[in-house]
mmCIF file of C-alpha atoms in Angstrom:
data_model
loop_
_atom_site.group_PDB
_atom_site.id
_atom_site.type_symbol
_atom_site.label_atom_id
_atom_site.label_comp_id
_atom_site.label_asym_id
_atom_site.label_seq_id
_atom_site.Cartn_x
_atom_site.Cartn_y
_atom_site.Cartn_z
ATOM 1 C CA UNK E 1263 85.172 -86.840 -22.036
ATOM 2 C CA UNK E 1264 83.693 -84.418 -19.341
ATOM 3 C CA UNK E 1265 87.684 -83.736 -18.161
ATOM 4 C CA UNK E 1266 88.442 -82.835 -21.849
ATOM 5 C CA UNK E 1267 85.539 -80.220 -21.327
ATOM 6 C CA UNK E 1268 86.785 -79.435 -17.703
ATOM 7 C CA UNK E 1269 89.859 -78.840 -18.783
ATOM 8 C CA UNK E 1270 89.413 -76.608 -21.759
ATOM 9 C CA UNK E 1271 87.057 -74.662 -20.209
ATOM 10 C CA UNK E 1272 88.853 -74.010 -17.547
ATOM 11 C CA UNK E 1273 92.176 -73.634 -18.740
ATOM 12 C CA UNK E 1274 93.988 -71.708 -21.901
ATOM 13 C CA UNK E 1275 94.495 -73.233 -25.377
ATOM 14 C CA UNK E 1276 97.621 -74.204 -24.876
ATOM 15 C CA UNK E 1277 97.513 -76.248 -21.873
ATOM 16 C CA UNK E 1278 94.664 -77.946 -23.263
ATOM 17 C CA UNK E 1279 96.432 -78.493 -26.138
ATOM 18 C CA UNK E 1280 99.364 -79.812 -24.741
ATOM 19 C CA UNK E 1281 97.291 -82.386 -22.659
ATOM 20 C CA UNK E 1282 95.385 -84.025 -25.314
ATOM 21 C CA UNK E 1283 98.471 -84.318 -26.732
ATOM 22 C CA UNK E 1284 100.244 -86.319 -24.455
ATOM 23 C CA UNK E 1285 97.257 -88.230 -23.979
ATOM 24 C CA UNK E 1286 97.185 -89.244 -27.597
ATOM 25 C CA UNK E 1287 101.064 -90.355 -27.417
ATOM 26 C CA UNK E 1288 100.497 -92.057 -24.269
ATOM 27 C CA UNK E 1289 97.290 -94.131 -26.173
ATOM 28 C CA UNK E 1290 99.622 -94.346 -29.351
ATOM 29 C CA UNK E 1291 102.740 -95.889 -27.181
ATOM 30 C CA UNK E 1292 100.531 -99.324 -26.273
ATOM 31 C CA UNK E 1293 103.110 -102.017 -26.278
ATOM 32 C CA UNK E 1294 102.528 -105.259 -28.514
ATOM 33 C CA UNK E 1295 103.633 -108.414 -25.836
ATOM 34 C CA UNK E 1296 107.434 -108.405 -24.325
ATOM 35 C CA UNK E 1297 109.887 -109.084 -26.262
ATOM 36 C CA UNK E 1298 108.312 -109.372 -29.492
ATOM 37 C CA UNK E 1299 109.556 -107.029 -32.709
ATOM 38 C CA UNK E 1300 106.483 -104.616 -34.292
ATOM 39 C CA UNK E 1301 106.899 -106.250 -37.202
ATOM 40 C CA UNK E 1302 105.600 -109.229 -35.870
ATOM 41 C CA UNK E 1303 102.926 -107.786 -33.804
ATOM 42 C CA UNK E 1304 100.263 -108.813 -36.603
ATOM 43 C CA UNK E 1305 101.639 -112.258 -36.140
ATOM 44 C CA UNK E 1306 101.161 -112.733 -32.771
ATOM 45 C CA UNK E 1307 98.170 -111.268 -32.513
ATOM 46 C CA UNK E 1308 95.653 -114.068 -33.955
ATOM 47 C CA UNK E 1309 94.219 -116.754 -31.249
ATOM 48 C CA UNK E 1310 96.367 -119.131 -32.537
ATOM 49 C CA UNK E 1311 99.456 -119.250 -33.133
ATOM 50 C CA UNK E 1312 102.318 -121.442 -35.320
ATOM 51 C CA UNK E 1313 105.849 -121.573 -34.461
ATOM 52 C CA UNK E 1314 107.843 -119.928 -36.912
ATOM 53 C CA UNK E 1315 109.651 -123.247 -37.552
ATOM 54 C CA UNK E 1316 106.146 -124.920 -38.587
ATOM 55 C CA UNK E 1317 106.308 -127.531 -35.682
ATOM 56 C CA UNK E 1318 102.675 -127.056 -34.092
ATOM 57 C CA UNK E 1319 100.902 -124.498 -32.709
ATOM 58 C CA UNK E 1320 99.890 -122.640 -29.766
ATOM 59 C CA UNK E 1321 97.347 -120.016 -28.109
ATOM 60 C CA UNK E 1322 97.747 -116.894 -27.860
ATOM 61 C CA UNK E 1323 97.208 -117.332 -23.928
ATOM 62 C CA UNK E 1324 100.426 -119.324 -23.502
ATOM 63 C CA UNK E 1325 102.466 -116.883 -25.288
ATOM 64 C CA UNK E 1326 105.409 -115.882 -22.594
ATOM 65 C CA UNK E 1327 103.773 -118.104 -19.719
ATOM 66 C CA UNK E 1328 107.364 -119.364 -19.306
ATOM 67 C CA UNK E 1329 106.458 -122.981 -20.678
ATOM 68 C CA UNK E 1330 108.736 -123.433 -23.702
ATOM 69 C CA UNK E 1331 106.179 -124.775 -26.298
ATOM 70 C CA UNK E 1332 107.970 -123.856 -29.788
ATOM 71 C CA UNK E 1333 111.253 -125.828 -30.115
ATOM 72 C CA UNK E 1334 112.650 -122.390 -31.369
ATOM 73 C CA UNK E 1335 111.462 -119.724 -28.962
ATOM 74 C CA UNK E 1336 108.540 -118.523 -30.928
ATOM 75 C CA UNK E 1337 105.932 -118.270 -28.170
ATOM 76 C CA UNK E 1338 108.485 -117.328 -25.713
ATOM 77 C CA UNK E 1339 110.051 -113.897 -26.807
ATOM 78 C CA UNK E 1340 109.572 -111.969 -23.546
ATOM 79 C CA UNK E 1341 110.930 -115.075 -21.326
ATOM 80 C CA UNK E 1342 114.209 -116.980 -20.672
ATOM 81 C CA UNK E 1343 112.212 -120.294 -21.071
ATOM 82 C CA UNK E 1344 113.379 -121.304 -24.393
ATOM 83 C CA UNK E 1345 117.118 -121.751 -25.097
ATOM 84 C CA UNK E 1346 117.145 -121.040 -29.064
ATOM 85 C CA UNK E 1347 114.183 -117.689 -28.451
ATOM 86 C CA UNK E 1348 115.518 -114.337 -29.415
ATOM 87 C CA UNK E 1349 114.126 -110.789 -27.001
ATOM 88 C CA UNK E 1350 113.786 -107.957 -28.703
ATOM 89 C CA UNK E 1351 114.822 -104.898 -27.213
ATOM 90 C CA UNK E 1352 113.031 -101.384 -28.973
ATOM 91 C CA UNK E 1353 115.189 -98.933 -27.303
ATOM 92 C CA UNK E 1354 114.045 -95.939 -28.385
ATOM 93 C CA UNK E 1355 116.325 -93.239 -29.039
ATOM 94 C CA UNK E 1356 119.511 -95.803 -29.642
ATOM 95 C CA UNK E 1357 119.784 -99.332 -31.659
ATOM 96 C CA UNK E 1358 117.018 -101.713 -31.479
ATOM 97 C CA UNK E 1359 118.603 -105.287 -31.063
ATOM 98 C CA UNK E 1360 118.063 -108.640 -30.596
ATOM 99 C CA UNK E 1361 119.537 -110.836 -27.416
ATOM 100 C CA UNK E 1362 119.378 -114.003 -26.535
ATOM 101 C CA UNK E 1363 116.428 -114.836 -24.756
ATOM 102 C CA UNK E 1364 118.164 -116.406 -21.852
ATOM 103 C CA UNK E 1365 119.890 -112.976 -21.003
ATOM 104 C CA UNK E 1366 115.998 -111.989 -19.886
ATOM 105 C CA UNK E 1367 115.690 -111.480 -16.106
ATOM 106 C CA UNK E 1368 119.363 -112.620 -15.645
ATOM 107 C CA UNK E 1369 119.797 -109.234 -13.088
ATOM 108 C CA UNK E 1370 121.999 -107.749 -16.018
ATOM 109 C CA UNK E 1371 120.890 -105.019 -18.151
ATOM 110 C CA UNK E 1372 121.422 -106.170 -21.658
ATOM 111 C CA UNK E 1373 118.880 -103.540 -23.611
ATOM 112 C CA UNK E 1374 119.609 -100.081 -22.784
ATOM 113 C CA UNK E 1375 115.818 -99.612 -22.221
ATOM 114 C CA UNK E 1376 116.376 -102.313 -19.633
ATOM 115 C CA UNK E 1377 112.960 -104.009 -20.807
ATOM 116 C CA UNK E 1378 115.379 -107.191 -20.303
ATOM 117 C CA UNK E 1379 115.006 -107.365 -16.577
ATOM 118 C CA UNK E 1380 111.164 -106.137 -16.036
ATOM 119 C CA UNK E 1381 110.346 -108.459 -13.165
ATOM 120 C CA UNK E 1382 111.598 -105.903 -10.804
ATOM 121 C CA UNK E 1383 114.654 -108.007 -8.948
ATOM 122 C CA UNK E 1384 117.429 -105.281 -10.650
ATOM 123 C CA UNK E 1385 116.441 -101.533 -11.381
ATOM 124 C CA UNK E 1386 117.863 -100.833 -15.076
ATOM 125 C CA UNK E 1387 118.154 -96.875 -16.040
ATOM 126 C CA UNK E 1388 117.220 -95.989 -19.221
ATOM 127 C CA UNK E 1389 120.694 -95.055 -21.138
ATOM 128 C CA UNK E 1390 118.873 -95.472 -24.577
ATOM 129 C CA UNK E 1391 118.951 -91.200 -25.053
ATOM 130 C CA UNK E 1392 122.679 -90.867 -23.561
ATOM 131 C CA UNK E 1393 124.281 -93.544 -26.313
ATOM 132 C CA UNK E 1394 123.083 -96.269 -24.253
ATOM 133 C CA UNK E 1395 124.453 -99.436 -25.981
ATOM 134 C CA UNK E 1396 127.312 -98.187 -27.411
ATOM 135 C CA UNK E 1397 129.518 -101.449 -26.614
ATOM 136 C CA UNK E 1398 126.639 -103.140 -28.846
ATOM 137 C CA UNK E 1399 127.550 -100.657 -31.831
ATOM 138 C CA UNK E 1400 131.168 -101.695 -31.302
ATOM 139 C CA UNK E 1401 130.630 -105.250 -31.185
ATOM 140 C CA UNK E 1402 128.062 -104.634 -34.362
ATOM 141 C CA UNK E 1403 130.973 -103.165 -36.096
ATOM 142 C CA UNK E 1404 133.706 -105.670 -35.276
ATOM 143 C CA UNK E 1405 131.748 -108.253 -36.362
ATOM 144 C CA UNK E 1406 130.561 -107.300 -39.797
ATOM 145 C CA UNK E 1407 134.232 -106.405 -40.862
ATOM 146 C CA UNK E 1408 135.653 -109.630 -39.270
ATOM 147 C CA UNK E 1409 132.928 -112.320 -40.711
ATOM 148 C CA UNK E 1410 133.728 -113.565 -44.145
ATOM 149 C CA UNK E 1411 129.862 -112.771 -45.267
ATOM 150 C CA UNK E 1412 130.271 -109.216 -43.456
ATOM 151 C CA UNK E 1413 128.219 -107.476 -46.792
ATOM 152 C CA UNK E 1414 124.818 -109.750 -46.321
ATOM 153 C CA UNK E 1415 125.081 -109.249 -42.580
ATOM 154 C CA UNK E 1416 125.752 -105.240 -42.729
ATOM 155 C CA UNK E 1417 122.329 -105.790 -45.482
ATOM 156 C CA UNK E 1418 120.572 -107.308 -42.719
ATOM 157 C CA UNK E 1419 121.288 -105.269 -40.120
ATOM 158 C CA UNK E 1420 120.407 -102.355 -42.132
ATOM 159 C CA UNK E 1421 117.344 -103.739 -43.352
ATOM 160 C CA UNK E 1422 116.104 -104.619 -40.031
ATOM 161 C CA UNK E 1423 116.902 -100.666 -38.992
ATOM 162 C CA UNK E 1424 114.870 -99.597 -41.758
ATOM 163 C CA UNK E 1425 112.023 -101.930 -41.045
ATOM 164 C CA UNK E 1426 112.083 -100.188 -37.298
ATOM 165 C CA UNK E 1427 113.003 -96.445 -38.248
ATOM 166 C CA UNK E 1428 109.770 -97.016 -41.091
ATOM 167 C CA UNK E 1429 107.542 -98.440 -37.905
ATOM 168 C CA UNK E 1430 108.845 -95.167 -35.614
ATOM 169 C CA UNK E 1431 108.135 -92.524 -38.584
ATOM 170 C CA UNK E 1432 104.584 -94.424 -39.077
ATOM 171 C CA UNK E 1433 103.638 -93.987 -35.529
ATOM 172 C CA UNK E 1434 104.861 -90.477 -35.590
ATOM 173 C CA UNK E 1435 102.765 -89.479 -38.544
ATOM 174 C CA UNK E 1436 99.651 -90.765 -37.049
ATOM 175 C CA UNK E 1437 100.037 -88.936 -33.525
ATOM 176 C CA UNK E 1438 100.986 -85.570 -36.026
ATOM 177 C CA UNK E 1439 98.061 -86.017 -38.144
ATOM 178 C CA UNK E 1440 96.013 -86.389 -35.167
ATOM 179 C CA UNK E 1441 97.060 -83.702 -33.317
ATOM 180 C CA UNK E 1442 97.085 -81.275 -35.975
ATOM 181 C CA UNK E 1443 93.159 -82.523 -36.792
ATOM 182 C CA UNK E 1444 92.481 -81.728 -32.432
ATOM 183 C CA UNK E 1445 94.882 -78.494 -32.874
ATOM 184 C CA UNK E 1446 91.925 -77.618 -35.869
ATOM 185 C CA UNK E 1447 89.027 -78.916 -33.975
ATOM 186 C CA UNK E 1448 90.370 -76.604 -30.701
ATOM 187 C CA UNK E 1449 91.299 -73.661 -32.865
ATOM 188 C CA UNK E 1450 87.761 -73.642 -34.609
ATOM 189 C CA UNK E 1451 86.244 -74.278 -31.044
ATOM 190 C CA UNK E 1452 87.931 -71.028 -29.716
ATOM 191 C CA UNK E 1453 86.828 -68.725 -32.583
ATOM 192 C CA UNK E 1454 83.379 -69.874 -32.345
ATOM 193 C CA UNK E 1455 83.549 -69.500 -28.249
ATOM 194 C CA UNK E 1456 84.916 -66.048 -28.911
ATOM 195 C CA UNK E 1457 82.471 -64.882 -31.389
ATOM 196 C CA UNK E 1458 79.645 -66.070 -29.045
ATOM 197 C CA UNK E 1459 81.060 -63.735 -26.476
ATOM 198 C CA UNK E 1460 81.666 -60.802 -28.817
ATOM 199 C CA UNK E 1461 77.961 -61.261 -29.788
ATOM 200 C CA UNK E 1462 76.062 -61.676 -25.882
ATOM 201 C CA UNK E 1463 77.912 -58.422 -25.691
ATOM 202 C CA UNK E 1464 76.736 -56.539 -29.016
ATOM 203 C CA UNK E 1465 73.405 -57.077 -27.922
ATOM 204 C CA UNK E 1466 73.443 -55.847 -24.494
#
């Protein structure tokens, strides 16, 4: 708190401004665990845990500890450690997708985020802005025109976009309402500093 003050003080409205601002999308950005789609984030975020395919159940402290508890995946989406789990990449600014969990820390850069390969043995840019996964679109496209149920597969896909895009647009509207409630709070601060001013100087 006493930077926020520091730094307001010291410096103009708008650099203030623009630092609680970040701040707040920086808090806002806190990532659910690895792998794992927002959707679900409510799912995984109870003690305990089923697998998706009702087998048994887990704790939430051996979710991606690389021990393949859930015959399909579920406590293992940010691992290669079950062979039927699904990764999700975000990639922000492209296509969110879905890979095979055994493509995760294989040195290849499968999501154009490249939150595939976090455990540091390959260095994968961020191509998400440029039109990172664009052989993904292709291959998206291919395949729901050459599948003989190419409609309900097109209806998923574009389901699960909407589900993401209507996650994205509710995360945005919270950091805008909030910074438009700190861009009040700061405006009202500044009149009320100036007025001070204009008043210690009325009376002298």
């Amino acid at each position: 708190m006493q930077i926020w003050r520091w730094l307001c003080s010291k410096h103009s409205f708008p650099v203030c401004f623009a630092a609680v601002s970040f701040s707040l999308l920086l808090v806002s950005s806190s990532k659910s665990p690895l792998g794992i789609h927002p959707l679900d984030a409510k799912y995984f975020a109870v003690e305990v845990i089923k697998c998706k395919d009702g087998s048994k159940s887990f704790t939430r402290d051996r979710l991606n500890d690389n021990f393949c508890d859930c015959l399909d995946g579920t406590d293992e989406p940010g691992t290669s450690a079950c062979p039927a789990g699904k990764f999700y990449c975000r990639n922000v600014g492209s296509i969110p997708q879905f890979i095979f969990s055994s493509r995760v820390n294989d040195h290849f850069c499968d999501c154009c985020d490249g939150s595939d390969e976090y455990d540091g043995s390959i260095l994968c840019p961020n191509t998400c802005i440029m039109g990172g996964n664009v052989e993904y679109k292709t291959e998206d496209y291919v395949s729901t025109t050459t599948h003989l149920h190419s409609t309900k597969l097109k209806e998923m896909k574009i389901g699960i976009k909407l589900e993401d895009l209507i996650q994205t647009l509710a995360g945005l509207k919270m950091i805008t309402v909030a910074e438009v409630a700190l861009g009040c709070f700061l405006v009202v601060k500044w009149v009320f500093h100036k007025r001070v001013k204009s008043k210690k100087r009325y009376h002298r």
